[in-house]
Amino acid sequence: TRGGTRGGVQGRGAREGEPPVCAWRVSVDGVGRERKQYLIGDMFTVLNTDRDVLSHRNAFCTLGWTFEDIYPGDEWNFVFGQARLIEQIGVFSFARFDPRFYESISDEKSIIPALVRRSIKTMAHEICHMFGIRHCIHFNCLMNGSNHLEESDTRAGDLCPVCLTKLQSTLGFDPIERYKALLTALQTITSQLPDTPTSHTHTQHT
């Protein structure tokens, strides 16, 4: 995922840290298993206050990620991710992008392409939020909002001309060089994925 976002947002690196301690509640996944679901607001607090995180915060924005399910408040079932534009911090979860969240799958290799594709799109989406880009209503675009997995899966993997112009005006990159970097990053990622024709698409309404 870091390779995919580095190709799309040039010149910005990534660091990995330890998971924070957050409030949580019990949720049930698509096959009836109980699992912890963590409060995203506590993750934002860690990103803004934790000394270890702040000691490495030499970037324009900071993104946290987790393999656990997340939610922003009691009135919400879940979110795939969320960002705070002013504070330039964001969090996203791999949990609901894993086909095993919705059904029992014995062949773990078959889930990797879908998990990687969905995660890169959401990570890039949240990072673009942190660069000041809001949800897009103009075209099928990476910055379209999504309320369930089907919407997320049908969302484009890159920015539309309107949102690309916004990002370019913020970062000042050469669009052609950006697309070259994206191509290289995606070719590298694709070469590392298992060769499987299996496709997992599920709808999870909120």
PDB file of C-alpha atoms in Angstrom:
ATOM      1  CA  THR A   1       0.000   0.000   0.000  1.00  0.00           C
ATOM      2  CA  ARG A   2       2.857   2.366   0.706  1.00  0.00           C
ATOM      3  CA  GLY A   3       4.145   1.792  -2.819  1.00  0.00           C
ATOM      4  CA  GLY A   4       0.772   2.687  -4.313  1.00  0.00           C
ATOM      5  CA  THR A   5       0.446   5.931  -2.400  1.00  0.00           C
ATOM      6  CA  ARG A   6       4.044   6.952  -2.953  1.00  0.00           C
ATOM      7  CA  GLY A   7       3.399   6.708  -6.666  1.00  0.00           C
ATOM      8  CA  GLY A   8       0.310   8.902  -6.394  1.00  0.00           C
ATOM      9  CA  VAL A   9       1.663  11.486  -3.941  1.00  0.00           C
ATOM     10  CA  GLN A  10       5.263  11.938  -4.910  1.00  0.00           C
ATOM     11  CA  GLY A  11       8.049  12.827  -2.535  1.00  0.00           C
ATOM     12  CA  ARG A  12       6.228  11.785   0.632  1.00  0.00           C
ATOM     13  CA  GLY A  13       7.410   8.826   2.705  1.00  0.00           C
ATOM     14  CA  ALA A  14       5.706   6.490   5.192  1.00  0.00           C
ATOM     15  CA  ARG A  15       6.540   5.260   8.676  1.00  0.00           C
ATOM     16  CA  GLU A  16       5.085   2.379  10.668  1.00  0.00           C
ATOM     17  CA  GLY A  17       4.268   2.567  14.373  1.00  0.00           C
ATOM     18  CA  GLU A  18       2.704   0.547  17.192  1.00  0.00           C
ATOM     19  CA  PRO A  19      -1.125   0.305  17.462  1.00  0.00           C
ATOM     20  CA  PRO A  20      -2.747   2.715  19.935  1.00  0.00           C
ATOM     21  CA  VAL A  21      -4.947   1.868  22.926  1.00  0.00           C
ATOM     22  CA  CYS A  22      -8.529   2.848  22.045  1.00  0.00           C
ATOM     23  CA  ALA A  23     -12.075   2.452  23.309  1.00  0.00           C
ATOM     24  CA  TRP A  24     -13.928  -0.366  21.568  1.00  0.00           C
ATOM     25  CA  ARG A  25     -17.260  -2.112  21.306  1.00  0.00           C
ATOM     26  CA  VAL A  26     -18.343  -5.557  20.103  1.00  0.00           C
ATOM     27  CA  SER A  27     -19.490  -5.872  16.488  1.00  0.00           C
ATOM     28  CA  VAL A  28     -20.550  -8.874  14.405  1.00  0.00           C
ATOM     29  CA  ASP A  29     -19.040  -9.587  10.997  1.00  0.00           C
ATOM     30  CA  GLY A  30     -20.706 -11.089   7.925  1.00  0.00           C
ATOM     31  CA  VAL A  31     -20.397 -14.686   9.134  1.00  0.00           C
ATOM     32  CA  GLY A  32     -21.657 -14.022  12.663  1.00  0.00           C
ATOM     33  CA  ARG A  33     -18.322 -13.755  14.467  1.00  0.00           C
ATOM     34  CA  GLU A  34     -18.011 -11.252  17.280  1.00  0.00           C
ATOM     35  CA  ARG A  35     -15.021  -8.930  16.932  1.00  0.00           C
ATOM     36  CA  LYS A  36     -13.723  -5.727  18.442  1.00  0.00           C
ATOM     37  CA  GLN A  37     -14.565  -2.465  16.711  1.00  0.00           C
ATOM     38  CA  TYR A  38     -12.404   0.499  17.703  1.00  0.00           C
ATOM     39  CA  LEU A  39     -13.394   4.143  18.167  1.00  0.00           C
ATOM     40  CA  ILE A  40     -11.658   6.184  15.488  1.00  0.00           C
ATOM     41  CA  GLY A  41     -11.692   9.374  17.573  1.00  0.00           C
ATOM     42  CA  ASP A  42      -9.274   7.792  20.049  1.00  0.00           C
ATOM     43  CA  MET A  43      -6.941   6.997  17.156  1.00  0.00           C
ATOM     44  CA  PHE A  44      -7.039  10.648  16.112  1.00  0.00           C
ATOM     45  CA  THR A  45      -6.157  11.624  19.681  1.00  0.00           C
ATOM     46  CA  VAL A  46      -3.119   9.340  19.604  1.00  0.00           C
ATOM     47  CA  LEU A  47      -1.965  10.790  16.294  1.00  0.00           C
ATOM     48  CA  ASN A  48      -2.228  14.294  17.783  1.00  0.00           C
ATOM     49  CA  THR A  49      -0.743  13.653  21.242  1.00  0.00           C
ATOM     50  CA  ASP A  50       1.402  10.510  21.411  1.00  0.00           C
ATOM     51  CA  ARG A  51       5.040  11.478  21.917  1.00  0.00           C
ATOM     52  CA  ASP A  52       6.404   8.665  19.753  1.00  0.00           C
ATOM     53  CA  VAL A  53       4.084   9.587  16.893  1.00  0.00           C
ATOM     54  CA  LEU A  54       4.864  13.283  17.226  1.00  0.00           C
ATOM     55  CA  SER A  55       8.608  12.603  17.319  1.00  0.00           C
ATOM     56  CA  HIS A  56       8.336  11.172  13.798  1.00  0.00           C
ATOM     57  CA  ARG A  57       5.838  13.723  12.533  1.00  0.00           C
ATOM     58  CA  ASN A  58       8.012  15.489  10.002  1.00  0.00           C
ATOM     59  CA  ALA A  59       5.563  15.053   7.139  1.00  0.00           C
ATOM     60  CA  PHE A  60       2.729  17.151   5.734  1.00  0.00           C
ATOM     61  CA  CYS A  61       0.145  14.666   7.015  1.00  0.00           C
ATOM     62  CA  THR A  62      -0.078  11.557   9.189  1.00  0.00           C
ATOM     63  CA  LEU A  63      -2.119   8.434   8.424  1.00  0.00           C
ATOM     64  CA  GLY A  64      -2.836   5.602  10.823  1.00  0.00           C
ATOM     65  CA  TRP A  65      -4.081   2.201   9.743  1.00  0.00           C
ATOM     66  CA  THR A  66      -5.382  -0.921  11.465  1.00  0.00           C
ATOM     67  CA  PHE A  67      -6.569  -4.430  10.654  1.00  0.00           C
ATOM     68  CA  GLU A  68      -9.421  -3.995  13.158  1.00  0.00           C
ATOM     69  CA  ASP A  69     -12.893  -2.654  12.356  1.00  0.00           C
ATOM     70  CA  ILE A  70     -13.476   1.034  13.188  1.00  0.00           C
ATOM     71  CA  TYR A  71     -16.407   3.371  13.892  1.00  0.00           C
ATOM     72  CA  PRO A  72     -16.664   7.140  14.535  1.00  0.00           C
ATOM     73  CA  GLY A  73     -19.577   7.157  17.024  1.00  0.00           C
ATOM     74  CA  ASP A  74     -22.536   5.232  18.406  1.00  0.00           C
ATOM     75  CA  GLU A  75     -24.812   6.383  15.590  1.00  0.00           C
ATOM     76  CA  TRP A  76     -22.545   4.741  12.983  1.00  0.00           C
ATOM     77  CA  ASN A  77     -22.213   1.070  12.042  1.00  0.00           C
ATOM     78  CA  PHE A  78     -18.687   1.535  10.703  1.00  0.00           C
ATOM     79  CA  VAL A  79     -16.438   3.560   8.430  1.00  0.00           C
ATOM     80  CA  PHE A  80     -13.764   2.367   6.015  1.00  0.00           C
ATOM     81  CA  GLY A  81     -11.647   5.368   6.964  1.00  0.00           C
ATOM     82  CA  GLN A  82     -11.837   8.981   7.988  1.00  0.00           C
ATOM     83  CA  ALA A  83      -9.635  12.090   7.858  1.00  0.00           C
ATOM     84  CA  ARG A  84      -9.540  15.472   9.563  1.00  0.00           C
ATOM     85  CA  LEU A  85      -8.588  18.057   6.985  1.00  0.00           C
ATOM     86  CA  ILE A  86      -7.565  20.846   9.356  1.00  0.00           C
ATOM     87  CA  GLU A  87      -5.422  18.611  11.567  1.00  0.00           C
ATOM     88  CA  GLN A  88      -4.058  16.717   8.546  1.00  0.00           C
ATOM     89  CA  ILE A  89      -4.481  13.310  10.147  1.00  0.00           C
ATOM     90  CA  GLY A  90      -6.382  10.262   8.970  1.00  0.00           C
ATOM     91  CA  VAL A  91      -7.119   6.627   9.822  1.00  0.00           C
ATOM     92  CA  PHE A  92      -8.334   3.725   7.724  1.00  0.00           C
ATOM     93  CA  SER A  93      -9.061   0.046   8.340  1.00  0.00           C
ATOM     94  CA  PHE A  94      -8.259  -3.051   6.304  1.00  0.00           C
ATOM     95  CA  ALA A  95     -10.977  -5.058   8.094  1.00  0.00           C
ATOM     96  CA  ARG A  96     -13.973  -4.697   5.756  1.00  0.00           C
ATOM     97  CA  PHE A  97     -11.821  -4.878   2.634  1.00  0.00           C
ATOM     98  CA  ASP A  98     -10.880  -8.458   3.503  1.00  0.00           C
ATOM     99  CA  PRO A  99     -13.373 -10.877   1.859  1.00  0.00           C
ATOM    100  CA  ARG A 100     -13.047 -13.071   4.959  1.00  0.00           C
ATOM    101  CA  PHE A 101     -15.012 -10.429   6.853  1.00  0.00           C
ATOM    102  CA  TYR A 102     -18.104 -11.497   4.884  1.00  0.00           C
ATOM    103  CA  GLU A 103     -17.612 -15.223   4.326  1.00  0.00           C
ATOM    104  CA  SER A 104     -15.410 -18.168   5.277  1.00  0.00           C
ATOM    105  CA  ILE A 105     -12.634 -18.564   2.716  1.00  0.00           C
ATOM    106  CA  SER A 106     -10.084 -21.372   2.943  1.00  0.00           C
ATOM    107  CA  ASP A 107      -7.758 -20.146   0.181  1.00  0.00           C
ATOM    108  CA  GLU A 108      -6.130 -17.131   1.795  1.00  0.00           C
ATOM    109  CA  LYS A 109      -4.100 -16.258  -1.311  1.00  0.00           C
ATOM    110  CA  SER A 110      -7.293 -15.632  -3.272  1.00  0.00           C
ATOM    111  CA  ILE A 111      -8.254 -12.672  -1.078  1.00  0.00           C
ATOM    112  CA  ILE A 112      -5.003 -10.742  -1.475  1.00  0.00           C
ATOM    113  CA  PRO A 113      -5.706  -8.941  -4.806  1.00  0.00           C
ATOM    114  CA  ALA A 114      -9.060  -7.592  -3.602  1.00  0.00           C
ATOM    115  CA  LEU A 115      -7.639  -6.609  -0.221  1.00  0.00           C
ATOM    116  CA  VAL A 116      -4.687  -4.767  -1.758  1.00  0.00           C
ATOM    117  CA  ARG A 117      -6.786  -2.978  -4.416  1.00  0.00           C
ATOM    118  CA  ARG A 118      -9.392  -1.789  -1.924  1.00  0.00           C
ATOM    119  CA  SER A 119      -6.825  -0.727   0.657  1.00  0.00           C
ATOM    120  CA  ILE A 120      -4.715   1.310  -1.770  1.00  0.00           C
ATOM    121  CA  LYS A 121      -7.802   3.155  -3.000  1.00  0.00           C
ATOM    122  CA  THR A 122      -8.968   4.017   0.508  1.00  0.00           C
ATOM    123  CA  MET A 123      -5.501   4.985   1.718  1.00  0.00           C
ATOM    124  CA  ALA A 124      -5.073   7.318  -1.265  1.00  0.00           C
ATOM    125  CA  HIS A 125      -8.608   8.684  -0.719  1.00  0.00           C
ATOM    126  CA  GLU A 126      -7.881   9.593   2.919  1.00  0.00           C
ATOM    127  CA  ILE A 127      -4.485  11.094   2.073  1.00  0.00           C
ATOM    128  CA  CYS A 128      -6.115  13.315  -0.560  1.00  0.00           C
ATOM    129  CA  HIS A 129      -8.562  14.485   2.125  1.00  0.00           C
ATOM    130  CA  MET A 130      -5.570  15.497   4.236  1.00  0.00           C
ATOM    131  CA  PHE A 131      -4.321  17.565   1.317  1.00  0.00           C
ATOM    132  CA  GLY A 132      -7.607  19.485   1.433  1.00  0.00           C
ATOM    133  CA  ILE A 133      -9.640  17.665  -1.226  1.00  0.00           C
ATOM    134  CA  ARG A 134     -13.252  16.984  -0.273  1.00  0.00           C
ATOM    135  CA  HIS A 135     -15.615  14.367  -1.709  1.00  0.00           C
ATOM    136  CA  CYS A 136     -16.077  14.644  -5.468  1.00  0.00           C
ATOM    137  CA  ILE A 137     -19.516  15.043  -7.066  1.00  0.00           C
ATOM    138  CA  HIS A 138     -18.340  15.682 -10.627  1.00  0.00           C
ATOM    139  CA  PHE A 139     -17.186  12.326 -12.061  1.00  0.00           C
ATOM    140  CA  ASN A 140     -16.482   8.709 -11.142  1.00  0.00           C
ATOM    141  CA  CYS A 141     -13.444   9.550  -9.046  1.00  0.00           C
ATOM    142  CA  LEU A 142     -11.183   8.276  -6.286  1.00  0.00           C
ATOM    143  CA  MET A 143     -12.666  11.039  -4.112  1.00  0.00           C
ATOM    144  CA  ASN A 144     -16.298   9.893  -4.416  1.00  0.00           C
ATOM    145  CA  GLY A 145     -17.808   9.073  -1.038  1.00  0.00           C
ATOM    146  CA  SER A 146     -18.838   5.482  -0.287  1.00  0.00           C
ATOM    147  CA  ASN A 147     -21.206   4.061   2.303  1.00  0.00           C
ATOM    148  CA  HIS A 148     -20.782   0.361   1.547  1.00  0.00           C
ATOM    149  CA  LEU A 149     -18.361  -2.005  -0.136  1.00  0.00           C
ATOM    150  CA  GLU A 150     -20.130  -2.078  -3.514  1.00  0.00           C
ATOM    151  CA  GLU A 151     -19.795   1.709  -3.807  1.00  0.00           C
ATOM    152  CA  SER A 152     -16.179   1.525  -2.769  1.00  0.00           C
ATOM    153  CA  ASP A 153     -15.423  -1.216  -5.316  1.00  0.00           C
ATOM    154  CA  THR A 154     -16.994   0.709  -8.203  1.00  0.00           C
ATOM    155  CA  ARG A 155     -15.223   3.952  -7.307  1.00  0.00           C
ATOM    156  CA  ALA A 156     -12.412   4.869  -9.704  1.00  0.00           C
ATOM    157  CA  GLY A 157      -8.853   4.157  -8.661  1.00  0.00           C
ATOM    158  CA  ASP A 158      -7.521   7.598  -9.612  1.00  0.00           C
ATOM    159  CA  LEU A 159      -8.528  11.238  -9.490  1.00  0.00           C
ATOM    160  CA  CYS A 160     -10.850  12.872 -11.998  1.00  0.00           C
ATOM    161  CA  PRO A 161      -9.572  15.996 -13.860  1.00  0.00           C
ATOM    162  CA  VAL A 162     -11.134  18.330 -11.272  1.00  0.00           C
ATOM    163  CA  CYS A 163      -9.570  16.641  -8.239  1.00  0.00           C
ATOM    164  CA  LEU A 164      -6.264  16.039 -10.017  1.00  0.00           C
ATOM    165  CA  THR A 165      -6.049  19.775 -10.656  1.00  0.00           C
ATOM    166  CA  LYS A 166      -6.701  20.455  -6.968  1.00  0.00           C
ATOM    167  CA  LEU A 167      -3.950  18.069  -5.886  1.00  0.00           C
ATOM    168  CA  GLN A 168      -1.540  19.441  -8.486  1.00  0.00           C
ATOM    169  CA  SER A 169      -2.138  22.998  -7.318  1.00  0.00           C
ATOM    170  CA  THR A 170      -1.298  21.922  -3.759  1.00  0.00           C
ATOM    171  CA  LEU A 171       1.800  19.838  -4.474  1.00  0.00           C
ATOM    172  CA  GLY A 172       3.036  21.335  -7.734  1.00  0.00           C
ATOM    173  CA  PHE A 173       3.915  18.017  -9.394  1.00  0.00           C
ATOM    174  CA  ASP A 174       4.190  17.276 -13.096  1.00  0.00           C
ATOM    175  CA  PRO A 175       1.036  15.256 -13.967  1.00  0.00           C
ATOM    176  CA  ILE A 176       2.867  13.197 -16.595  1.00  0.00           C
ATOM    177  CA  GLU A 177       5.623  12.264 -14.134  1.00  0.00           C
ATOM    178  CA  ARG A 178       2.963  11.399 -11.564  1.00  0.00           C
ATOM    179  CA  TYR A 179       1.282   8.973 -13.967  1.00  0.00           C
ATOM    180  CA  LYS A 180       4.647   7.420 -14.793  1.00  0.00           C
ATOM    181  CA  ALA A 181       5.314   6.927 -11.081  1.00  0.00           C
ATOM    182  CA  LEU A 182       1.847   5.442 -10.604  1.00  0.00           C
ATOM    183  CA  LEU A 183       2.410   3.017 -13.474  1.00  0.00           C
ATOM    184  CA  THR A 184       5.734   1.879 -12.023  1.00  0.00           C
ATOM    185  CA  ALA A 185       4.239   1.468  -8.541  1.00  0.00           C
ATOM    186  CA  LEU A 186       1.224  -0.494  -9.779  1.00  0.00           C
ATOM    187  CA  GLN A 187       3.356  -2.741 -11.982  1.00  0.00           C
ATOM    188  CA  THR A 188       5.544  -3.525  -8.976  1.00  0.00           C
ATOM    189  CA  ILE A 189       2.521  -4.268  -6.789  1.00  0.00           C
ATOM    190  CA  THR A 190       0.850  -6.419  -9.459  1.00  0.00           C
ATOM    191  CA  SER A 191       4.016  -8.468  -9.960  1.00  0.00           C
ATOM    192  CA  GLN A 192       3.978  -9.374  -6.265  1.00  0.00           C
ATOM    193  CA  LEU A 193       0.336 -10.502  -6.134  1.00  0.00           C
ATOM    194  CA  PRO A 194      -0.636 -14.186  -6.412  1.00  0.00           C
ATOM    195  CA  ASP A 195      -1.971 -15.190  -9.815  1.00  0.00           C
ATOM    196  CA  THR A 196      -5.657 -15.864  -9.191  1.00  0.00           C
ATOM    197  CA  PRO A 197      -8.801 -15.165 -11.220  1.00  0.00           C
ATOM    198  CA  THR A 198     -11.001 -15.178  -8.125  1.00  0.00           C
ATOM    199  CA  SER A 199     -13.025 -12.007  -7.611  1.00  0.00           C
ATOM    200  CA  HIS A 200     -14.695 -11.138  -4.296  1.00  0.00           C
ATOM    201  CA  THR A 201     -17.351  -8.459  -4.322  1.00  0.00           C
ATOM    202  CA  HIS A 202     -19.889  -8.115  -1.529  1.00  0.00           C
ATOM    203  CA  THR A 203     -22.387  -5.477  -0.537  1.00  0.00           C
ATOM    204  CA  GLN A 204     -22.478  -4.261   3.073  1.00  0.00           C
ATOM    205  CA  HIS A 205     -25.052  -1.521   3.646  1.00  0.00           C
ATOM    206  CA  THR A 206     -24.962   0.786   6.614  1.00  0.00           C
TER     207      THR A 206
END
